[in-house]
Amino acid sequence: MNIIISTLNAKYIHTSLSIRYLKAYAQPDYEVQLAEYTIKDPIMNIVGDLHSKKPDVVGFSCYIWNIEETMKVIAMLKKINPELIIILGGPEVTYDVNDWLDQIPGADFIVMGEGEVTFKSLLSEIEGSQDYKRIGGIAYREDGKKIIQPQNGKVDLKSLPTPYRLEEDRRDLSKRVTYIETSRGCPFSCQFCLSSIEVGVRYFDREKIKEDIRYLMNNGAKTIKFVDRTFNISRSYAMDMFQFLIDEHQPGVVFQFEITADIMRPEVIQFLNDKAPAGLFRFEIGVQSTNDHTNDLVMRRQNFEKLTRTVTMVKEGKKIDQHLDLIAGLPEEDYLTFKKTFNDVFALRPEEMQLGFLKMLRGTGLRIRADEHRYIYSEHAPYEILGNNVLSFDDIVRIKQVEDVLEKYWNDHRMDHATEYLVNTVFQSPFDFFQAFGTFWDQQGWSRIGHQLEDLFKRLLQFLAFREPSQLETITGLMKLDYFNNQKFKPRKPWWEPSLDKQGRKEIYDAILSEPELLGDKYSALGLNEKEIHKHTLLEALPFDLGIYLTEGTIIEKPSIMLTYFDPGGNGSKVFAMPDSGISVL
């Protein structure tokens, strides 16, 4: 048989771990081809490519992000070749199987739950006697009747062959995210999450995993993401793996983990702060809500005080970036209580803060009991909520406006100085700033068009001129600092009109050349001559004392000069402060 296993990833850089497990387990009895696409690829292109491979069997790994497009691919493939056998698997089709058999008439079989053993057994029956009743964990039709056969017991994870050493993956390891799992299952019972359905946590062979990680690094993998639902559920296990990764990591490799922050012990964090190289690890932490009543309703145990301690200790260590998740739309969390959740989490100043919206996933307790909180939600994946008894659709639209500008203006860290001033000084809270700006952004129609970096500065300036004109001069100065701070090379033309005329710039440069210590020892150490200072620096007048701001974080309304040096090698910029010497500005 000519067998293909396929999936549609969200982006090209993503890879599917599930189809690699299926291929590895099917070998050597069955030679399986992998075919990965993205949800942005034209359907005709996907179908054309799959058809050109002349398959007898095609399996699709299905998730909420790809099911709608996958259904279109299946329908077209079946029209072209009605004899083609199509097998579906993955979390999206594991639940409500009876419904999926109706929705996807082109699917011949659905594999429920863990698929390695089941998929191989199914291939054996397709090729052999076709006695499908002998296989547990599948659904299919027979003589017009739906047959749904219960799943078998759990797979012995230590018996699974490695999916990380496929020859066809080697050349692209440096270009794509490599997903790896050291355990399956989750100890928690969060009712909005599919992981809560599987009871208990099972582990792969630890030493085999270490060998796989060595192989991946030796073959160029740069971003390795652990998909374990709670990497640190076992402290001894996490410590052993952290130590291994610290001892044997290679330059440029980054490891990402999903951790439960409130169970992480201070001594573990201190170990990481002391031993881990900066940038080696990245933590993803699901906060979701700081509302205790809401957390109780979704059976989510969380101690926000301990979570705060963990996030704060990690941040103070300056070694590990943190990505904190929120979910809008959880039970009994209305607009105002979600605003509190947002402000509670933003106060921790995570490097990234993702604002997501509740998705009523098939099989979860929250979807099963949706009527209890009068949830309404989309019938199509990803089943995002449209409202409930305390959160209207209008509220959801407003929170989506917050999400849009949060991503552009905080998570990308283009304007940290300006944003900090706005959320601390100008607006009552961080949420109030992002909401006001997000609403204005939407009203201008900017959410429907693309933006260059300079456009983002101009958009914020336009909003502030409308909303807070009295603060405009100071905030504009901070935005100029942000802009220069984030440039790898000297910009050809900043987004603002220069504040110094030619004569003013000449006088300042002459003063610096004759007395470079005006800008401090770090500037003097650069040893710039007259040609270099004109070629690699820019000057700008600011309405506040830059030196005091950089050292103390305090805005003192006293003019100063900002000199920014742009490393000609593209290594970024350095900002230096010079007291204003009476130079007139334009």
Coordinates of C-alpha atoms in Angstrom, one line a residue:
M1 CA 0.0 0.0 0.0
N2 CA 1.0 3.6 -0.6
I3 CA 0.4 5.3 2.7
I4 CA 0.5 9.0 3.4
I5 CA 0.0 10.7 6.8
S6 CA -0.7 14.4 6.5
T7 CA -1.7 17.4 8.5
L8 CA -2.2 21.2 8.1
N9 CA 0.0 23.1 10.5
A10 CA -0.9 26.6 11.6
K11 CA 2.4 27.9 10.2
Y12 CA 5.3 26.6 8.2
I13 CA 7.7 26.7 11.1
H14 CA 5.5 24.3 13.1
T15 CA 5.9 20.6 12.8
S16 CA 3.5 17.8 13.7
L17 CA 4.8 15.4 16.3
S18 CA 1.7 13.1 16.1
I19 CA 2.2 12.1 12.4
R20 CA 5.9 11.4 13.2
Y21 CA 4.9 9.0 16.0
L22 CA 2.6 7.2 13.6
K23 CA 5.3 6.8 11.0
A24 CA 7.9 5.7 13.5
Y25 CA 5.5 3.0 15.0
A26 CA 4.4 1.8 11.6
Q27 CA 7.9 1.1 10.5
P28 CA 9.4 -1.2 9.3
D29 CA 6.2 -3.1 8.5
Y30 CA 4.8 -0.1 6.6
E31 CA 6.6 2.6 4.8
V32 CA 4.7 5.8 5.4
Q33 CA 5.2 9.1 3.7
L34 CA 4.7 12.4 5.6
A35 CA 3.0 15.3 3.9
E36 CA 2.7 18.6 5.9
Y37 CA 1.0 21.7 4.7
T38 CA -0.3 24.9 6.3
I39 CA -3.9 26.2 6.8
K40 CA -2.9 29.1 4.5
D41 CA -2.0 26.9 1.6
P42 CA -4.6 26.8 -1.2
I43 CA -6.9 23.7 -1.0
M44 CA -6.3 22.9 -4.7
N45 CA -2.5 22.9 -4.1
I46 CA -2.8 20.5 -1.2
V47 CA -5.2 18.2 -3.0
G48 CA -3.0 18.3 -6.1
D49 CA 0.1 17.4 -4.2
L50 CA -1.5 14.6 -2.3
H51 CA -3.1 13.2 -5.5
S52 CA 0.2 13.3 -7.3
K53 CA 1.7 10.8 -4.7
K54 CA -0.9 8.2 -5.8
P55 CA -1.9 7.1 -2.3
D56 CA -4.0 4.1 -1.4
V57 CA -4.4 5.4 2.2
V58 CA -4.3 9.0 3.5
G59 CA -4.4 9.8 7.2
F60 CA -5.1 13.3 8.6
S61 CA -4.2 14.6 12.0
C62 CA -7.0 16.9 13.1
Y63 CA -7.0 19.8 15.5
I64 CA -9.3 22.8 16.0
W65 CA -7.0 25.0 13.9
N66 CA -7.1 22.8 10.8
I67 CA -10.3 20.7 10.9
E68 CA -12.3 23.1 8.6
E69 CA -9.7 23.2 5.9
T70 CA -9.0 19.4 6.3
M71 CA -12.7 18.7 5.6
K72 CA -12.5 20.6 2.3
V73 CA -9.4 18.6 1.3
I74 CA -11.1 15.3 2.2
A75 CA -14.2 16.1 0.2
M76 CA -12.2 17.0 -2.9
L77 CA -9.9 13.9 -2.6
K78 CA -12.9 11.6 -2.4
K79 CA -14.5 13.1 -5.5
I80 CA -11.3 12.6 -7.4
N81 CA -10.7 9.1 -6.1
P82 CA -13.7 7.4 -4.4
E83 CA -11.6 4.3 -3.7
L84 CA -9.1 6.2 -1.6
I85 CA -9.2 5.2 2.1
I86 CA -9.1 8.1 4.5
I87 CA -8.3 7.8 8.2
L88 CA -8.8 10.6 10.7
G89 CA -7.2 11.0 14.1
G90 CA -6.2 13.6 16.6
P91 CA -7.9 15.5 19.5
E92 CA -10.5 17.2 17.4
V93 CA -12.1 14.0 16.1
T94 CA -11.6 11.9 19.2
Y95 CA -14.8 13.3 20.8
D96 CA -18.3 13.5 19.3
V97 CA -17.3 10.7 16.9
N98 CA -20.9 9.9 15.9
D99 CA -21.3 13.6 14.8
W100 CA -18.0 13.5 12.8
L101 CA -19.1 10.4 10.9
D102 CA -22.1 12.4 9.8
Q103 CA -20.1 15.6 9.0
I104 CA -17.3 14.0 7.1
P105 CA -18.8 11.3 4.9
G106 CA -15.5 10.9 3.1
A107 CA -13.8 9.6 6.2
D108 CA -13.6 5.8 6.2
F109 CA -12.2 5.5 9.7
I110 CA -11.7 7.7 12.8
V111 CA -9.0 6.7 15.3
M112 CA -9.8 7.8 18.8
G113 CA -7.2 8.8 21.4
E114 CA -3.6 7.6 21.2
G115 CA -3.1 6.4 17.7
E116 CA 0.2 4.7 17.3
V117 CA -0.9 1.1 18.0
T118 CA -4.4 1.6 16.6
F119 CA -3.2 3.1 13.3
K120 CA -0.8 0.3 12.6
S121 CA -3.4 -2.4 13.5
L122 CA -5.8 -0.6 11.1
L123 CA -3.3 -0.7 8.3
S124 CA -2.8 -4.4 8.9
E125 CA -6.6 -5.1 8.6
I126 CA -6.9 -2.8 5.5
E127 CA -4.2 -4.8 3.9
G128 CA -5.4 -8.2 5.2
S129 CA -8.7 -9.7 6.3
Q130 CA -10.5 -6.4 6.9
D131 CA -11.9 -7.6 10.2
Y132 CA -12.2 -4.2 11.8
K133 CA -14.1 -5.4 14.8
R134 CA -10.8 -6.7 16.2
I135 CA -9.5 -3.2 16.6
G136 CA -10.3 -1.0 19.6
G137 CA -10.5 2.8 19.5
I138 CA -11.9 3.2 16.0
A139 CA -15.2 4.4 14.4
Y140 CA -16.4 3.5 10.9
R141 CA -19.5 2.6 8.9
E142 CA -20.6 -0.9 8.0
D143 CA -23.7 -1.5 5.8
G144 CA -24.8 2.1 6.5
K145 CA -24.5 1.6 10.3
K146 CA -22.1 3.5 12.5
I147 CA -19.7 1.3 14.4
I148 CA -17.9 2.9 17.4
Q149 CA -15.5 0.6 19.2
P150 CA -14.1 1.5 22.7
Q151 CA -10.5 2.5 23.1
N152 CA -7.9 0.0 24.3
G153 CA -5.8 0.6 27.3
K154 CA -3.1 3.2 27.4
V155 CA 0.1 2.8 25.3
D156 CA 3.3 1.8 27.1
L157 CA 5.2 5.0 26.3
K158 CA 8.6 3.4 26.9
S159 CA 7.9 1.0 24.1
L160 CA 7.3 3.6 21.5
P161 CA 10.1 4.1 18.9
T162 CA 11.5 7.6 18.7
P163 CA 9.8 10.0 16.2
Y164 CA 12.7 12.5 16.3
R165 CA 15.2 10.9 14.0
L166 CA 13.4 10.7 10.7
E167 CA 15.9 11.2 7.9
E168 CA 13.6 13.6 6.0
D169 CA 13.5 16.0 9.0
R170 CA 17.3 16.5 9.4
R171 CA 17.8 19.3 6.8
D172 CA 15.1 21.5 8.2
L173 CA 15.7 21.1 12.0
S174 CA 17.3 24.5 12.2
K175 CA 14.4 26.2 10.4
R176 CA 11.4 24.9 12.3
V177 CA 10.2 24.4 15.8
T178 CA 10.9 20.9 17.1
Y179 CA 8.2 19.5 19.4
I180 CA 9.2 16.9 22.0
E181 CA 7.2 15.2 24.8
T182 CA 8.6 13.5 27.9
S183 CA 5.2 12.7 29.4
R184 CA 1.5 12.4 28.5
G185 CA -1.5 13.3 30.6
C186 CA -2.1 16.0 33.2
P187 CA -2.7 15.9 37.0
F188 CA -5.3 18.7 36.9
S189 CA -9.0 18.8 36.0
C190 CA -9.5 22.2 34.3
Q191 CA -12.9 21.9 32.6
F192 CA -12.0 23.9 29.6
C193 CA -9.0 21.8 28.6
L194 CA -8.8 18.4 26.8
S195 CA -5.8 17.4 28.9
S196 CA -8.1 17.1 32.0
I197 CA -9.9 14.1 30.4
E198 CA -6.9 11.8 30.6
V199 CA -6.3 10.8 34.2
G200 CA -2.8 10.6 35.5
V201 CA 0.7 11.3 34.1
R202 CA 2.8 8.8 32.2
Y203 CA 6.5 9.2 31.4
F204 CA 8.7 8.2 28.5
D205 CA 12.1 6.7 29.1
R206 CA 14.2 9.6 30.4
E207 CA 17.5 8.4 29.1
K208 CA 16.1 7.8 25.6
I209 CA 14.7 11.3 25.6
K210 CA 18.1 12.7 26.5
E211 CA 19.7 10.8 23.7
D212 CA 17.0 12.2 21.3
I213 CA 17.7 15.8 22.5
R214 CA 21.4 15.3 21.9
Y215 CA 20.6 14.0 18.4
L216 CA 18.4 17.0 17.7
M217 CA 21.0 19.5 18.8
N218 CA 23.8 17.8 16.9
N219 CA 21.7 18.0 13.8
G220 CA 20.9 21.7 14.0
A221 CA 17.7 22.0 16.0
K222 CA 17.5 25.5 17.5
T223 CA 14.0 25.8 19.1
I224 CA 12.9 22.7 21.0
K225 CA 9.5 23.0 22.6
F226 CA 8.3 20.5 25.2
V227 CA 4.6 19.7 24.9
D228 CA 4.2 18.2 28.3
R229 CA 1.1 19.7 29.9
T230 CA 2.8 20.3 33.2
F231 CA 6.6 19.9 32.8
N232 CA 7.3 20.5 36.5
I233 CA 4.7 18.3 38.1
S234 CA 7.5 16.1 39.4
R235 CA 10.2 18.3 41.0
S236 CA 12.9 15.6 40.8
Y237 CA 12.2 14.9 37.2
A238 CA 12.2 18.6 36.2
M239 CA 15.4 19.2 38.1
D240 CA 17.1 16.3 36.4
M241 CA 16.1 17.5 33.0
F242 CA 17.0 21.1 33.7
Q243 CA 20.4 20.0 34.8
F244 CA 20.9 17.9 31.7
L245 CA 19.9 20.7 29.4
I246 CA 22.2 23.2 31.2
D247 CA 25.1 20.8 31.1
E248 CA 24.7 19.7 27.5
H249 CA 23.0 22.5 25.6
Q250 CA 24.6 23.9 22.5
P251 CA 25.0 27.6 21.6
G252 CA 21.8 29.1 20.1
V253 CA 19.4 26.4 21.3
V254 CA 16.3 27.5 23.1
F255 CA 14.0 25.2 25.2
Q256 CA 10.4 26.0 25.9
F257 CA 8.2 24.5 28.6
E258 CA 4.7 24.7 29.8
I259 CA 5.0 25.0 33.6
T260 CA 2.6 25.3 36.5
A261 CA 4.0 28.3 38.3
D262 CA 2.4 28.0 41.7
I263 CA 3.9 24.6 42.4
M264 CA 7.4 25.5 41.5
R265 CA 9.6 25.6 44.6
P266 CA 11.8 28.7 45.3
E267 CA 14.9 26.5 45.4
V268 CA 14.2 25.3 41.9
I269 CA 14.0 28.8 40.6
Q270 CA 17.1 29.8 42.5
F271 CA 18.9 26.9 40.9
L272 CA 17.8 28.1 37.4
N273 CA 18.7 31.7 38.2
D274 CA 22.2 30.6 39.4
K275 CA 23.0 28.0 36.8
A276 CA 21.0 28.5 33.6
P277 CA 22.6 30.6 30.8
A278 CA 20.5 33.6 29.8
G279 CA 18.1 32.8 27.0
L280 CA 18.4 29.0 27.2
F281 CA 14.9 28.5 28.7
R282 CA 11.5 30.0 28.1
F283 CA 8.4 29.4 30.3
E284 CA 4.8 29.4 29.2
I285 CA 2.5 29.8 32.2
G286 CA -1.3 29.5 32.0
V287 CA -2.8 31.9 34.5
Q288 CA -6.2 32.1 32.7
S289 CA -7.9 33.9 35.6
T290 CA -7.1 35.4 39.0
N291 CA -10.8 35.1 40.0
D292 CA -11.0 32.4 42.7
H293 CA -14.8 31.8 42.1
T294 CA -14.2 31.4 38.4
N295 CA -11.3 29.0 39.0
D296 CA -13.4 26.9 41.4
L297 CA -16.2 26.6 38.8
V298 CA -13.7 25.2 36.2
M299 CA -12.1 22.9 38.8
R300 CA -8.8 24.8 38.5
R301 CA -6.6 24.8 41.6
Q302 CA -4.4 27.9 41.6
N303 CA -2.6 29.9 44.2
F304 CA -2.0 33.3 42.6
E305 CA 0.2 34.4 45.5
K306 CA 2.6 31.6 44.9
L307 CA 2.3 32.0 41.1
T308 CA 3.3 35.7 41.6
R309 CA 6.3 34.6 43.7
T310 CA 7.5 32.3 41.0
V311 CA 7.1 34.8 38.1
T312 CA 8.7 37.5 40.1
M313 CA 11.7 35.4 41.1
V314 CA 12.2 34.2 37.5
K315 CA 12.0 37.8 36.2
E316 CA 14.5 39.0 38.8
G317 CA 16.9 36.3 37.7
K318 CA 16.9 37.9 34.2
K319 CA 17.6 34.5 32.6
I320 CA 14.2 33.2 31.4
D321 CA 11.6 34.9 29.3
Q322 CA 8.0 34.2 30.5
H323 CA 4.8 34.0 28.5
L324 CA 1.6 34.3 30.6
D325 CA -1.8 33.3 29.2
L326 CA -5.2 34.6 30.0
I327 CA -8.6 33.3 28.9
A328 CA -11.5 35.7 28.6
G329 CA -15.0 34.2 28.9
L330 CA -14.6 31.7 31.7
P331 CA -17.7 31.1 33.9
E332 CA -18.9 34.1 36.0
E333 CA -16.0 36.4 35.0
D334 CA -17.6 39.5 33.6
Y335 CA -16.0 42.5 31.9
L336 CA -15.0 44.1 35.1
T337 CA -13.6 41.0 36.8
F338 CA -11.7 40.2 33.7
K339 CA -10.3 43.7 33.8
K340 CA -9.0 42.9 37.3
T341 CA -7.5 39.6 36.0
F342 CA -5.7 41.5 33.2
N343 CA -4.3 44.1 35.6
D344 CA -3.2 41.5 38.1
V345 CA -1.2 39.7 35.5
F346 CA 0.1 42.7 33.7
A347 CA 1.5 43.9 37.0
L348 CA 3.9 41.0 36.8
R349 CA 5.3 42.5 33.6
P350 CA 5.8 39.2 31.7
E351 CA 7.8 39.4 28.5
E352 CA 4.7 38.2 26.7
M353 CA 1.1 38.2 27.8
Q354 CA -1.4 36.4 25.6
L355 CA -5.1 37.3 25.8
G356 CA -7.1 34.4 24.4
F357 CA -10.8 33.7 24.3
L358 CA -12.5 30.6 25.7
K359 CA -13.0 27.8 23.1
M360 CA -15.7 25.3 23.9
L361 CA -13.7 22.2 22.9
R362 CA -15.5 19.0 22.2
G363 CA -15.2 16.5 25.1
T364 CA -14.6 19.1 27.8
G365 CA -16.7 19.5 30.9
L366 CA -17.4 23.2 30.1
R367 CA -18.9 22.3 26.7
I368 CA -20.9 19.5 28.1
R369 CA -22.4 21.8 30.8
A370 CA -22.6 24.9 28.6
D371 CA -26.2 25.6 29.5
E372 CA -25.4 26.1 33.1
H373 CA -23.8 29.5 32.2
R374 CA -25.9 30.1 29.1
Y375 CA -22.9 29.9 26.8
I376 CA -23.4 30.6 23.1
Y377 CA -20.5 29.8 20.8
S378 CA -19.6 29.2 17.2
E379 CA -20.6 25.8 15.9
H380 CA -17.4 25.7 13.8
A381 CA -13.9 25.2 15.0
P382 CA -12.3 26.7 17.0
Y383 CA -15.7 27.0 18.8
E384 CA -15.0 30.4 20.3
I385 CA -17.6 31.8 22.7
L386 CA -19.9 34.6 21.6
G387 CA -21.2 35.3 25.1
N388 CA -22.6 33.8 28.3
N389 CA -24.7 34.9 31.2
V390 CA -22.3 37.6 32.5
L391 CA -20.3 38.5 29.3
S392 CA -22.1 39.9 26.3
F393 CA -20.9 39.7 22.7
D394 CA -20.3 43.5 22.9
D395 CA -18.0 42.9 25.9
I396 CA -16.1 40.3 23.9
V397 CA -15.7 42.7 21.0
R398 CA -14.2 45.3 23.4
I399 CA -11.8 42.8 24.9
K400 CA -10.7 41.8 21.4
Q401 CA -9.8 45.4 20.8
V402 CA -7.5 45.1 23.8
E403 CA -5.9 41.9 22.4
D404 CA -5.0 43.6 19.1
V405 CA -3.0 46.4 20.6
L406 CA -1.5 44.4 23.4
E407 CA 0.1 42.1 20.9
K408 CA 1.6 45.0 18.9
Y409 CA 2.6 47.4 21.7
W410 CA 3.6 45.1 24.6
N411 CA 4.4 41.6 23.4
D412 CA 6.7 42.9 20.6
H413 CA 8.4 45.4 23.1
R414 CA 8.6 48.2 20.6
M415 CA 7.6 50.9 23.1
D416 CA 8.4 49.7 26.6
H417 CA 9.3 53.2 28.0
A418 CA 6.3 54.9 26.5
T419 CA 3.9 52.1 27.5
E420 CA 5.2 52.0 31.1
Y421 CA 4.6 55.8 31.4
L422 CA 1.2 55.5 29.9
V423 CA 0.0 52.7 32.2
N424 CA 1.5 54.1 35.3
T425 CA 1.0 57.8 34.9
V426 CA -1.5 58.7 32.3
F427 CA -4.2 56.0 32.5
Q428 CA -5.9 54.6 35.6
S429 CA -4.7 51.1 34.8
P430 CA -2.9 49.1 32.1
F431 CA -6.3 47.7 31.0
D432 CA -7.7 51.2 30.7
F433 CA -4.9 52.2 28.3
F434 CA -5.1 49.1 26.1
Q435 CA -8.9 49.4 26.0
A436 CA -9.0 53.0 25.1
F437 CA -6.2 52.7 22.5
G438 CA -7.7 49.4 21.1
T439 CA -11.2 51.0 20.7
F440 CA -9.6 54.0 18.9
W441 CA -7.6 51.7 16.8
D442 CA -10.7 49.8 15.7
Q443 CA -12.6 53.0 15.0
Q444 CA -9.9 54.2 12.7
G445 CA -10.1 51.0 10.7
W446 CA -6.5 50.2 11.4
S447 CA -7.3 46.6 12.3
R448 CA -8.0 45.9 8.7
I449 CA -4.7 47.2 7.2
G450 CA -1.0 46.3 7.6
H451 CA 1.5 48.5 9.5
Q452 CA 5.2 49.2 9.2
L453 CA 7.2 49.9 12.4
E454 CA 7.1 53.6 11.9
D455 CA 3.3 53.5 11.4
L456 CA 2.9 52.0 14.9
F457 CA 4.6 55.0 16.4
K458 CA 2.5 57.4 14.4
R459 CA -0.7 55.6 15.3
L460 CA 0.0 55.9 19.0
L461 CA 0.9 59.5 18.6
Q462 CA -2.4 60.2 16.8
F463 CA -4.3 58.5 19.6
L464 CA -2.6 60.5 22.3
A465 CA -3.1 63.7 20.4
F466 CA -6.8 62.9 20.5
R467 CA -7.0 61.5 24.1
E468 CA -4.1 63.0 26.2
P469 CA -2.7 66.1 24.4
S470 CA -1.3 67.6 27.6
Q471 CA 1.1 64.7 28.0
L472 CA 2.1 64.6 24.3
E473 CA 5.5 66.2 24.6
T474 CA 6.8 63.8 27.3
I475 CA 5.4 60.7 25.7
T476 CA 6.8 61.6 22.3
G477 CA 10.2 61.9 23.9
L478 CA 9.9 58.4 25.4
M479 CA 8.7 57.1 22.0
K480 CA 11.8 58.5 20.4
L481 CA 13.9 56.8 23.0
D482 CA 12.0 53.5 22.3
Y483 CA 12.5 53.9 18.6
F484 CA 16.3 54.4 18.7
N485 CA 16.6 51.7 21.4
N486 CA 15.1 49.0 19.1
Q487 CA 17.1 49.7 15.9
K488 CA 19.8 47.3 14.8
F489 CA 21.1 49.8 12.3
K490 CA 21.0 53.5 12.0
P491 CA 17.6 54.5 10.5
R492 CA 17.7 56.5 7.3
K493 CA 14.9 58.8 8.5
P494 CA 13.1 58.7 11.8
W495 CA 9.3 59.0 11.9
W496 CA 9.4 62.5 13.4
E497 CA 10.8 65.8 12.2
P498 CA 14.2 66.5 13.8
S499 CA 14.2 68.8 16.8
L500 CA 17.7 70.2 16.1
D501 CA 18.8 72.3 13.2
K502 CA 22.1 71.8 11.4
Q503 CA 23.9 74.4 13.4
G504 CA 22.6 73.0 16.7
R505 CA 23.8 69.5 15.8
K506 CA 27.2 70.9 14.9
E507 CA 27.7 72.7 18.2
I508 CA 26.7 69.6 20.1
Y509 CA 29.0 67.3 18.1
D510 CA 31.9 69.8 18.5
A511 CA 31.3 69.8 22.3
I512 CA 31.3 66.0 22.4
L513 CA 34.4 65.7 20.3
S514 CA 36.3 68.0 22.5
E515 CA 35.0 66.6 25.7
P516 CA 33.7 63.0 25.2
E517 CA 33.4 62.4 28.9
L518 CA 30.3 64.6 28.9
L519 CA 28.5 61.4 27.8
G520 CA 30.2 59.2 30.4
D521 CA 32.9 56.5 30.5
K522 CA 31.0 54.0 28.3
Y523 CA 30.7 56.5 25.5
S524 CA 34.4 57.6 25.9
A525 CA 35.4 53.9 25.6
L526 CA 33.9 53.8 22.0
G527 CA 36.7 56.2 20.9
L528 CA 34.7 57.7 18.1
N529 CA 36.5 60.1 15.8
E530 CA 34.8 63.0 13.9
K531 CA 33.9 60.9 10.9
E532 CA 32.6 58.0 12.9
I533 CA 30.4 60.1 15.2
H534 CA 28.7 61.7 12.2
K535 CA 28.3 58.4 10.4
H536 CA 27.1 56.2 13.3
T537 CA 25.2 58.4 15.7
L538 CA 22.0 60.5 15.8
L539 CA 21.2 63.4 18.1
E540 CA 17.7 64.3 19.5
A541 CA 16.5 66.8 22.0
L542 CA 14.2 65.5 24.7
P543 CA 11.9 67.5 27.0
F544 CA 13.1 65.6 30.2
D545 CA 16.4 64.8 31.8
L546 CA 17.4 61.6 30.1
G547 CA 20.3 60.9 32.5
I548 CA 18.0 60.9 35.5
Y549 CA 15.4 58.9 33.6
L550 CA 17.8 56.2 32.6
T551 CA 19.3 55.8 36.1
E552 CA 16.2 56.4 38.3
G553 CA 13.2 55.9 36.0
T554 CA 11.9 59.4 37.0
I555 CA 10.7 62.0 34.6
I556 CA 12.1 65.4 35.4
E557 CA 11.0 68.2 33.1
K558 CA 14.4 69.5 32.1
P559 CA 15.6 69.4 28.5
S560 CA 18.5 67.1 27.6
I561 CA 20.2 65.7 24.5
M562 CA 20.1 62.0 23.5
L563 CA 22.9 60.7 21.5
T564 CA 22.4 57.2 20.0
Y565 CA 25.2 55.2 18.7
F566 CA 24.3 52.5 16.1
D567 CA 26.8 49.7 15.9
P568 CA 27.9 49.4 12.2
G569 CA 27.9 45.6 12.6
G570 CA 24.2 45.5 13.2
N571 CA 24.5 44.7 16.9
G572 CA 22.0 47.3 18.0
S573 CA 22.2 50.7 19.6
K574 CA 23.4 52.4 22.7
V575 CA 21.8 55.5 24.1
F576 CA 23.8 58.2 26.0
A577 CA 22.5 61.3 27.8
M578 CA 23.9 64.8 27.7
P579 CA 22.6 67.7 29.7
D580 CA 21.1 70.4 27.5
S581 CA 23.6 73.2 26.9
G582 CA 21.2 75.9 25.8
I583 CA 21.0 74.6 22.2
S584 CA 17.8 75.9 20.5
V585 CA 15.5 73.3 19.1
L586 CA 13.3 73.6 15.9

